[in-house]
mmCIF file of C-alpha atoms and ligand atoms in Angstrom:
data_model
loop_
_atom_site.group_PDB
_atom_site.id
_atom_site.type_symbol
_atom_site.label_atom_id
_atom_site.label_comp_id
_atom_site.label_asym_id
_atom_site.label_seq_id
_atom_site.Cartn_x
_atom_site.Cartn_y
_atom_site.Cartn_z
ATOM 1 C CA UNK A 900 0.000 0.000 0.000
ATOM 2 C CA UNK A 901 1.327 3.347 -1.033
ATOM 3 C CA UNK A 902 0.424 6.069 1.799
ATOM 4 C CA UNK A 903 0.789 9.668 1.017
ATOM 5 C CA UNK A 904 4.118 10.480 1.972
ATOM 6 C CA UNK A 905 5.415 7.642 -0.408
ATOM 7 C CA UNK A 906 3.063 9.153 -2.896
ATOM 8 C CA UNK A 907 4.293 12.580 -2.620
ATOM 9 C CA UNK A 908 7.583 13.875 -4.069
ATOM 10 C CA UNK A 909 10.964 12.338 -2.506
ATOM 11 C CA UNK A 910 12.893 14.676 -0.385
ATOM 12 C CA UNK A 911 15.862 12.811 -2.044
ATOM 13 C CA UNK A 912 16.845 11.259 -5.868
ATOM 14 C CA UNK A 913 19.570 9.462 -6.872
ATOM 15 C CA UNK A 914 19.451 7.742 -10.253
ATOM 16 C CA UNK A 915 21.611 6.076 -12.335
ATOM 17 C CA UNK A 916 24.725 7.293 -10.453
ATOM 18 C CA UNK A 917 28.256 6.462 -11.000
ATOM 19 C CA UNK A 918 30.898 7.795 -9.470
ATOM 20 C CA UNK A 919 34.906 6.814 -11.174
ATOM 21 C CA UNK A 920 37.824 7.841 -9.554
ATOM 22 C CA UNK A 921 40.269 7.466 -12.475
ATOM 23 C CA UNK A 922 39.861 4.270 -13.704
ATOM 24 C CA UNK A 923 38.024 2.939 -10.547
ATOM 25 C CA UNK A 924 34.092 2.921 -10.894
ATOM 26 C CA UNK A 925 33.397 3.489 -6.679
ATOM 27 C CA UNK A 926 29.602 3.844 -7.830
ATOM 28 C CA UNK A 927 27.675 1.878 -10.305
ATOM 29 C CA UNK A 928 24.356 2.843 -11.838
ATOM 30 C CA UNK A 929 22.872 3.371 -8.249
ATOM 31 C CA UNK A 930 19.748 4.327 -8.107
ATOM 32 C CA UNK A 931 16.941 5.230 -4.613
ATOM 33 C CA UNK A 932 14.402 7.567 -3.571
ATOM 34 C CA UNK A 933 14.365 8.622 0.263
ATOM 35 C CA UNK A 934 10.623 9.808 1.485
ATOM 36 C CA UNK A 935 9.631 12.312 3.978
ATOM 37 C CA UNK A 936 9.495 10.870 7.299
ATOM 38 C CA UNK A 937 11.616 8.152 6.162
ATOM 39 C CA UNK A 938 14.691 6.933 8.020
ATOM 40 C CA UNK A 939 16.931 4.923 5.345
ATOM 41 C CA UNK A 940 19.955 3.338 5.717
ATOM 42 C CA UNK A 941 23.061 2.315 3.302
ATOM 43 C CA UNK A 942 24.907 -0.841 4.541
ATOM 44 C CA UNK A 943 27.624 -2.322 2.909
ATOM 45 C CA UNK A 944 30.843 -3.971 3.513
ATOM 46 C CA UNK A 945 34.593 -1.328 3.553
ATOM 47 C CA UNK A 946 34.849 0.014 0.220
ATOM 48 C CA UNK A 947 31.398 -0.421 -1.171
ATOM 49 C CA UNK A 948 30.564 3.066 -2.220
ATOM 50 C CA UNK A 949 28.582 4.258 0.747
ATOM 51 C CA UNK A 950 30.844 7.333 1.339
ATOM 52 C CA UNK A 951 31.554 7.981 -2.166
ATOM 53 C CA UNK A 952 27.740 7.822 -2.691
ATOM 54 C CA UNK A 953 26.508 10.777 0.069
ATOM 55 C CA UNK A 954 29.880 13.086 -1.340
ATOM 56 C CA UNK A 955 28.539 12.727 -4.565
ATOM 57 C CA UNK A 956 24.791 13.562 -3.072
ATOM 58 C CA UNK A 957 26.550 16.121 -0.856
ATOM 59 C CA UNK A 958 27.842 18.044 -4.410
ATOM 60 C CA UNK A 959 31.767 17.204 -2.616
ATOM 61 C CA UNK A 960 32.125 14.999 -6.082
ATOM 62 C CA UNK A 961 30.977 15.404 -9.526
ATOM 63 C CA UNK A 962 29.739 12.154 -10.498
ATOM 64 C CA UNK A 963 30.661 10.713 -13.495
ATOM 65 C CA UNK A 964 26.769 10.899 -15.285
ATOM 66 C CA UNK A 965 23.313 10.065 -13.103
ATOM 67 C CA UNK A 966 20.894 12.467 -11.633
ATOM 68 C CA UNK A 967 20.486 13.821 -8.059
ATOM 69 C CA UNK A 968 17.628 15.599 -7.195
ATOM 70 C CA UNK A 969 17.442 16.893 -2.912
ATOM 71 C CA UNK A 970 13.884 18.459 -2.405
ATOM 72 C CA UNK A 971 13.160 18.711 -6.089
ATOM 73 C CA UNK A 972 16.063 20.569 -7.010
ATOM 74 C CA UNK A 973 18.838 18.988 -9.424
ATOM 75 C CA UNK A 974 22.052 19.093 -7.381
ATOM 76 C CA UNK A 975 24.103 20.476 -10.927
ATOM 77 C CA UNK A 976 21.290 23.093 -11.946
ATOM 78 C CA UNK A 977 20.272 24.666 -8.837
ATOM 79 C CA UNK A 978 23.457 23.774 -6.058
ATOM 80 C CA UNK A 979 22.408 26.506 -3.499
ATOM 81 C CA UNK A 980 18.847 25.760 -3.360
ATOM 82 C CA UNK A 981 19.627 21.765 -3.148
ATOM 83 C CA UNK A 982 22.456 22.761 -0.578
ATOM 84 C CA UNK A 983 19.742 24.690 1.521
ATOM 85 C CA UNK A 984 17.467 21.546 2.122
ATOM 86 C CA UNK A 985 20.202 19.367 3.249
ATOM 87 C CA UNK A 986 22.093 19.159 6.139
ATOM 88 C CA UNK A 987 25.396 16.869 6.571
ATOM 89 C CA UNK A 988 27.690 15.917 9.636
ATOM 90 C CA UNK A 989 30.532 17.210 9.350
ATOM 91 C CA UNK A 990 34.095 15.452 11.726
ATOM 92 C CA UNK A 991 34.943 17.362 14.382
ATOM 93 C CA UNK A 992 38.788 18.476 12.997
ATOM 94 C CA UNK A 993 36.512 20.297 10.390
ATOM 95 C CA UNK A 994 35.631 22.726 13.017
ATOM 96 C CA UNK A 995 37.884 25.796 13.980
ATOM 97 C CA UNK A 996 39.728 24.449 17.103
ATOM 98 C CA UNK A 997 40.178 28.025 18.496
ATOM 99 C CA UNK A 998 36.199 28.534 19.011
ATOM 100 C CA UNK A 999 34.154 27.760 22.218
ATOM 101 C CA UNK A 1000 31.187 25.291 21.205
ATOM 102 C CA UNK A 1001 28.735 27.526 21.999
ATOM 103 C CA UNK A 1002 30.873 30.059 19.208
ATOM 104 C CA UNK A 1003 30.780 27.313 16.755
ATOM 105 C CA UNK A 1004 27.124 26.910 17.010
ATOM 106 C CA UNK A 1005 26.656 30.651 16.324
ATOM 107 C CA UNK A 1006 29.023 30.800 14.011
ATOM 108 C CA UNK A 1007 27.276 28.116 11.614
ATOM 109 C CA UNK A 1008 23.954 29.350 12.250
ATOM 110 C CA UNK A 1009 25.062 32.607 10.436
ATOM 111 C CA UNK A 1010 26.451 30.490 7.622
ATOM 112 C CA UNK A 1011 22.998 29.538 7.014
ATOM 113 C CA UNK A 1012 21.532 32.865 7.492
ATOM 114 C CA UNK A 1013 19.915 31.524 10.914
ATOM 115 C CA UNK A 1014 19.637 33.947 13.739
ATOM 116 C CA UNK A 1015 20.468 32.126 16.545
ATOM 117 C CA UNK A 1016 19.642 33.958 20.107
ATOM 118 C CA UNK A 1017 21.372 32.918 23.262
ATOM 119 C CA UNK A 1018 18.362 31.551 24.807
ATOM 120 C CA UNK A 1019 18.363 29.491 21.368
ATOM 121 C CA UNK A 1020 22.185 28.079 21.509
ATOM 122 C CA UNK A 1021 21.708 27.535 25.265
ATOM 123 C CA UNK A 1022 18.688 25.405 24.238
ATOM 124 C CA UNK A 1023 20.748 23.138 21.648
ATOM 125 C CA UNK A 1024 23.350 22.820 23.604
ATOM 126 C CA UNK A 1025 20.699 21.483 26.722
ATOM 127 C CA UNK A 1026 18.788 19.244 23.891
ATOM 128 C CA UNK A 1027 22.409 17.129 23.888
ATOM 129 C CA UNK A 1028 23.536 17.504 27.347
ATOM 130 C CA UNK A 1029 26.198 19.700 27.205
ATOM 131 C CA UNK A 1030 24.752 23.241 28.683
ATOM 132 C CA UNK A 1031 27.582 23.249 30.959
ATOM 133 C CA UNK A 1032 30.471 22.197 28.445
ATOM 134 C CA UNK A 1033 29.405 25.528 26.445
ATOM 135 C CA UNK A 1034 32.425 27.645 26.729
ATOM 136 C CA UNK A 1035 34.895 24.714 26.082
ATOM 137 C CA UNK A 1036 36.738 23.940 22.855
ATOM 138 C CA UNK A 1037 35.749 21.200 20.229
ATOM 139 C CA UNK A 1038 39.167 19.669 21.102
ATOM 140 C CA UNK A 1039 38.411 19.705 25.090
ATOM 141 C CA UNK A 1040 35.244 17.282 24.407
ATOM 142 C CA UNK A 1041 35.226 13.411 23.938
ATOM 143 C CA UNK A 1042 34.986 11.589 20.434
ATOM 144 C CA UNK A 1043 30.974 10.940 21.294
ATOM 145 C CA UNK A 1044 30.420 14.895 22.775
ATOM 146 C CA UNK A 1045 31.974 16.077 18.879
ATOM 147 C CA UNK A 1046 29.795 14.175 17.361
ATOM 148 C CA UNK A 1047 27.088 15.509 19.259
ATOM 149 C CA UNK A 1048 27.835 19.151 18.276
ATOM 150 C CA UNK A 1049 28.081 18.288 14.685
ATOM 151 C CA UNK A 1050 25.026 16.532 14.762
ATOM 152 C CA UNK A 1051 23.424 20.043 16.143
ATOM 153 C CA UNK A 1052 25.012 21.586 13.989
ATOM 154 C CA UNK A 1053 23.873 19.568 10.929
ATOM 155 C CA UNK A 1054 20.537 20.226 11.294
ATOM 156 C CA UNK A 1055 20.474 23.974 12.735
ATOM 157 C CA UNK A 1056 19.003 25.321 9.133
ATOM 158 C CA UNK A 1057 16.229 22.765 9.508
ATOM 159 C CA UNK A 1058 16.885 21.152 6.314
ATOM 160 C CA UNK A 1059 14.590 18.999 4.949
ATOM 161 C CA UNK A 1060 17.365 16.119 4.393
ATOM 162 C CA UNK A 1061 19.978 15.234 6.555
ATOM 163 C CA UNK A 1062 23.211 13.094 5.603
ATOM 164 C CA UNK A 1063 25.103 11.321 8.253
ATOM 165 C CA UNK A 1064 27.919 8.982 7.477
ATOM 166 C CA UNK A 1065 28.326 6.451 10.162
ATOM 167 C CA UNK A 1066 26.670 8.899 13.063
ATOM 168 C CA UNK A 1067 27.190 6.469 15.982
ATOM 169 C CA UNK A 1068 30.401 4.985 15.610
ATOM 170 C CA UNK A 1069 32.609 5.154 18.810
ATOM 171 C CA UNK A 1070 29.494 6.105 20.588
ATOM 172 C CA UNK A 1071 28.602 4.254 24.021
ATOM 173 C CA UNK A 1072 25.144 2.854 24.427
ATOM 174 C CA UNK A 1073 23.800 5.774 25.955
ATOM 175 C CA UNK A 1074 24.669 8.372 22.913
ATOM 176 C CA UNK A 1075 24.205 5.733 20.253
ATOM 177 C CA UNK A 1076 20.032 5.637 21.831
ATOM 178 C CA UNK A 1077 20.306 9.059 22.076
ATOM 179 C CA UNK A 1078 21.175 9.780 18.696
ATOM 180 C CA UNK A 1079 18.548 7.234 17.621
ATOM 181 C CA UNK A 1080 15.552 9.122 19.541
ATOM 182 C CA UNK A 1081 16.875 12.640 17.519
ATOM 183 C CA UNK A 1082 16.818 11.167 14.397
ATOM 184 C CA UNK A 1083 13.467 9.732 14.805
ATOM 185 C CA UNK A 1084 12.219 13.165 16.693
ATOM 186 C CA UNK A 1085 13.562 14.634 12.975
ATOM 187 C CA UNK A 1086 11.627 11.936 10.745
ATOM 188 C CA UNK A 1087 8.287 11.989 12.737
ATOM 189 C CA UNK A 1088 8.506 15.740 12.014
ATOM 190 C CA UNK A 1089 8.445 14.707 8.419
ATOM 191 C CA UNK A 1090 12.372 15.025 7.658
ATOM 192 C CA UNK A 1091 14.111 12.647 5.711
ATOM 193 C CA UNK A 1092 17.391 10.987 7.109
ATOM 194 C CA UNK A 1093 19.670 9.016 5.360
ATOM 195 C CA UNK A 1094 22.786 7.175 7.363
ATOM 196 C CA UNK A 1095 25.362 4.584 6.255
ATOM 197 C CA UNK A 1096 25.956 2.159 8.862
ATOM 198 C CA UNK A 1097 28.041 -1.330 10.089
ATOM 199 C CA UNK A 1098 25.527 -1.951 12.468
ATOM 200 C CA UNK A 1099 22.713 -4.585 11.665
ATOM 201 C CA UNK A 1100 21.215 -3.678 15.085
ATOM 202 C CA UNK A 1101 21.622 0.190 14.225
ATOM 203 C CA UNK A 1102 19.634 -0.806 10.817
ATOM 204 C CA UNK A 1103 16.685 -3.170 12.476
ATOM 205 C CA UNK A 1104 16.206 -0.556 15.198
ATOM 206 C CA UNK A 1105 15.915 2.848 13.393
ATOM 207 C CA UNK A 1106 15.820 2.524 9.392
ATOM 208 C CA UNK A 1107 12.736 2.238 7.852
ATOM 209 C CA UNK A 1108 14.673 0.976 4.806
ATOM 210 C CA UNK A 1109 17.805 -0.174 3.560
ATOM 211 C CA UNK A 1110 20.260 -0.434 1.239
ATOM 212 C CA UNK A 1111 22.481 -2.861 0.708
ATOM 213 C CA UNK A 1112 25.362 -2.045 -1.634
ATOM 214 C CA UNK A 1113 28.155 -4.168 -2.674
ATOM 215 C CA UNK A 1114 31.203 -3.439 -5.370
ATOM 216 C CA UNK A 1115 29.498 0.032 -5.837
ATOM 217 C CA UNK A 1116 25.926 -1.921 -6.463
ATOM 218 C CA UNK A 1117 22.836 -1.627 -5.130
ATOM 219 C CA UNK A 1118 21.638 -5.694 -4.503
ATOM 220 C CA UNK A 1119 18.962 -5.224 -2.331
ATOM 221 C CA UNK A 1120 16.767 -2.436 -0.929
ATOM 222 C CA UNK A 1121 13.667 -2.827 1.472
ATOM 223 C CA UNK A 1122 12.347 -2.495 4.721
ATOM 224 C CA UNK A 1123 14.557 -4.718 7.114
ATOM 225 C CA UNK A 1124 11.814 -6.676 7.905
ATOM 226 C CA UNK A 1125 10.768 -7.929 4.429
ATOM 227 C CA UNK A 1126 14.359 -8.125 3.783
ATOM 228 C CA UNK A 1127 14.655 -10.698 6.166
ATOM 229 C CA UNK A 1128 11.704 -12.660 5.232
ATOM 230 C CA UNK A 1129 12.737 -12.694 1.407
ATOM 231 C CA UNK A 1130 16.008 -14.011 1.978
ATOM 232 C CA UNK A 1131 14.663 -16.198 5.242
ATOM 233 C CA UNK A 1132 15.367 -19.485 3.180
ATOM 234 C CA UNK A 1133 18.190 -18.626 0.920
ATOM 235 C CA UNK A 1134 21.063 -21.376 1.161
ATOM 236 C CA UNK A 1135 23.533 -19.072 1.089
ATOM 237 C CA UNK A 1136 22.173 -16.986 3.812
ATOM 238 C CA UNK A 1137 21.129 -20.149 5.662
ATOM 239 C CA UNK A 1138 24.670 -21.312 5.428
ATOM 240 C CA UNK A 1139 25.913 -18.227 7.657
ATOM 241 C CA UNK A 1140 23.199 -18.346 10.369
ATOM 242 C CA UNK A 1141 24.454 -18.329 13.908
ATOM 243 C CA UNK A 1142 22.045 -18.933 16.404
ATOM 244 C CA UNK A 1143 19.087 -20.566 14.860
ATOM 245 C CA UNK A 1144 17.094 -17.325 13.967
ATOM 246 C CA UNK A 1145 17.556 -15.814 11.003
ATOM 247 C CA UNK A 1146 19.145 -11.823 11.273
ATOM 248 C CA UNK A 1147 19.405 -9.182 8.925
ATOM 249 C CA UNK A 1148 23.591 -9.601 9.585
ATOM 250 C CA UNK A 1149 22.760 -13.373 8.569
ATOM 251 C CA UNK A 1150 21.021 -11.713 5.292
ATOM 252 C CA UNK A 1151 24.035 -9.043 4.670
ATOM 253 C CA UNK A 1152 26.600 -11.483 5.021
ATOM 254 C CA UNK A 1153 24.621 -14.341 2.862
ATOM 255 C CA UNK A 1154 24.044 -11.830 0.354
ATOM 256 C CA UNK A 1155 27.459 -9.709 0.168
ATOM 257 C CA UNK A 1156 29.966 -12.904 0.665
ATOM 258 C CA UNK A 1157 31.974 -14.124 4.079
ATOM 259 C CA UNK A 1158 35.350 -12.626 2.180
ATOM 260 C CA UNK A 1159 36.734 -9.725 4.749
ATOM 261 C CA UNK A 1160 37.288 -5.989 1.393
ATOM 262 C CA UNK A 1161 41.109 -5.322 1.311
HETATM 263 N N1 LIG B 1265 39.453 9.755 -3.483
HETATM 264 C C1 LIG B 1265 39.523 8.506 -3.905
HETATM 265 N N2 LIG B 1265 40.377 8.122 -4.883
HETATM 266 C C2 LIG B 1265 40.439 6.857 -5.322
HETATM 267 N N3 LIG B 1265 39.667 5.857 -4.847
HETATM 268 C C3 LIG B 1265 38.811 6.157 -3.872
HETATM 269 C C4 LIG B 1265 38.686 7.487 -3.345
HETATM 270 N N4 LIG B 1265 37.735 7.485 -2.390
HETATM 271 C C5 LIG B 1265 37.293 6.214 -2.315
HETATM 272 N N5 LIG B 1265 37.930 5.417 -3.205
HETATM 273 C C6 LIG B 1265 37.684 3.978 -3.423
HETATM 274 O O1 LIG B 1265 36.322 3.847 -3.788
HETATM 275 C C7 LIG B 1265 35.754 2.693 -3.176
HETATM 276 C C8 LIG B 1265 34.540 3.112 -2.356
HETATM 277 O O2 LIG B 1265 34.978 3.883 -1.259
HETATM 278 P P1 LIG B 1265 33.957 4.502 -0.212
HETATM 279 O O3 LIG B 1265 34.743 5.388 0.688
HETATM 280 O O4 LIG B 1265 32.813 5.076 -0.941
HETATM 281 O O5 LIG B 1265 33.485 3.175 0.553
HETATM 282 P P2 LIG B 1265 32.561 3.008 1.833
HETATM 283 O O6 LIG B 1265 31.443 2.115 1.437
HETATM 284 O O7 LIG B 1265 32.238 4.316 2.409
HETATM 285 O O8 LIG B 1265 33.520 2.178 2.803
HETATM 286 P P3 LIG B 1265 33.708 2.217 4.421
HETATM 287 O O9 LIG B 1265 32.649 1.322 4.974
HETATM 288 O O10 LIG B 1265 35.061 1.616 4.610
HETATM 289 O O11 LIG B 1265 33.603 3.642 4.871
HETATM 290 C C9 LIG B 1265 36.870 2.045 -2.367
HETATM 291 O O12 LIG B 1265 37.432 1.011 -3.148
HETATM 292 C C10 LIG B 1265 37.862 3.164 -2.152
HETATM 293 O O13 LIG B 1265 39.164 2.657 -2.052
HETATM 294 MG MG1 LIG B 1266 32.645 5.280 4.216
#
């Protein structure tokens, strides 16, 4: 059944991209659509094309032909206006070391034309519990309180799309849930997110859909669920199972090969 959010426009539109570096084709004739108040996930093993994939939505890369539309804007025509709908987490060391958080915070919000108040920054910086880390430096927090910030930071302009390559890695429990509950807080507000991640559990508890992309291919995309049940009696995916029940890491691995990427 197609509801009206699927029926509507996609916030996001890649098709038929491919993405060479030199010789090398990272990114081969991939092709999705990611939905208002849709969560959606890209798995794949190292090397895949996951990254290559969000630089090239991200305009970072020009791809070698396909078509990338971000809130009905085409990524080559119209840049600034597909740039204004999306926002992407950036790494910590991109941020200017010198500059308190709070200064940071400000500082973006201005890059995006957003007039941030005090009361405002105090607020974001509460909504990830660091109110009272707000005149330290980037460099003074832990791995997991960066990634916090640049998750704020991400989404100050209230994009409509927002990117985030492998969000919870090196996060404890605590962050990683935390994380989880913002990014659905963002979807049930009728945002689209789209994440790469290594975690199966990461992709059965918060993506709606997946991807799963292998040697720059797309070889299966669905909700984890029917994902599962499709591939439930596959021998190759049987062959891998570990504890009786069927996962979607038995799934990824049956589908994408045992073999560790160089
Ligand atoms: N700038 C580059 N120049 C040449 N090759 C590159 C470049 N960036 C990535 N690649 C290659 O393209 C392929 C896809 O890389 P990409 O970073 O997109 O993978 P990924 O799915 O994000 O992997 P990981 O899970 O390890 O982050 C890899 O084989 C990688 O070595
Ligand atoms: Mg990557």
């Amino acid at each position: 059944m197609i509801n009206q959010q699927q029926a509507a426009a996609p916030v996001l539109a890649v098709s038929q991209l491919n993405v060479q570096y030199g010789a090398f084709q990272a990114v081969k004739d991939v092709s999705f659509e990611v939905h208002a108040g849709e969560i959606f996930g890209l798995l794949g093993p190292n090397g895949a094309g996951k990254t290559s994939t969000l630089s090239a939505i991200e305009g970072l890369l020009h791809p070698a032909s396909g078509s990338i539309t971000v809130a009905g804007f085409d990524i080559r025509e119209q840049p600034l206006h597909a740039r204004a709908n999306m926002g992407v987490q950036l790494q910590a060391t991109s941020f200017q070391p010198e500059l308190t958080i709070s200064e940071i915070i400000r500082l973006f919000a201005s890059i995006y034309g957003v007039n941030l108040k005090d009361a405002a920054v105090k607020q974001k910086l509460a909504e990830i519990n660091l109110e009272e880390a707000s005149g330290k430096k980037i460099s003074q927090l832990s791995g997991g309180q960066q990634q916090r910030v640049s998750l704020v930071i991400s989404t100050i302009h209230n994009p409509q799309l927002v990117l985030l390559d492998e969000p919870t890695t090196g996060l404890d429990p605590q962050s990683r849930r935390q994380l989880w509950e913002r990014m659905e807080h963002f979807r049930n507000n009728g945002h689209a997110v789209l994440l790469t991640t290594h975690s199966m559990e990461e992709a059965e508890a918060v993506c709606d859909r997946i991807a799963i992309i292998d040697h720059g291919r797309i070889i299966a995309i669905d909700t984890p669920e029917a994902l599962i049940a499709q591939h439930r009696d596959d021998p190759a995916v049987l062959s891998v199972v570990r504890k009786g029940k069927v996962t979607l890491e038995d799934v990824f691995i049956g589908l994408t090969g045992t073999a560790v990427r160089s």
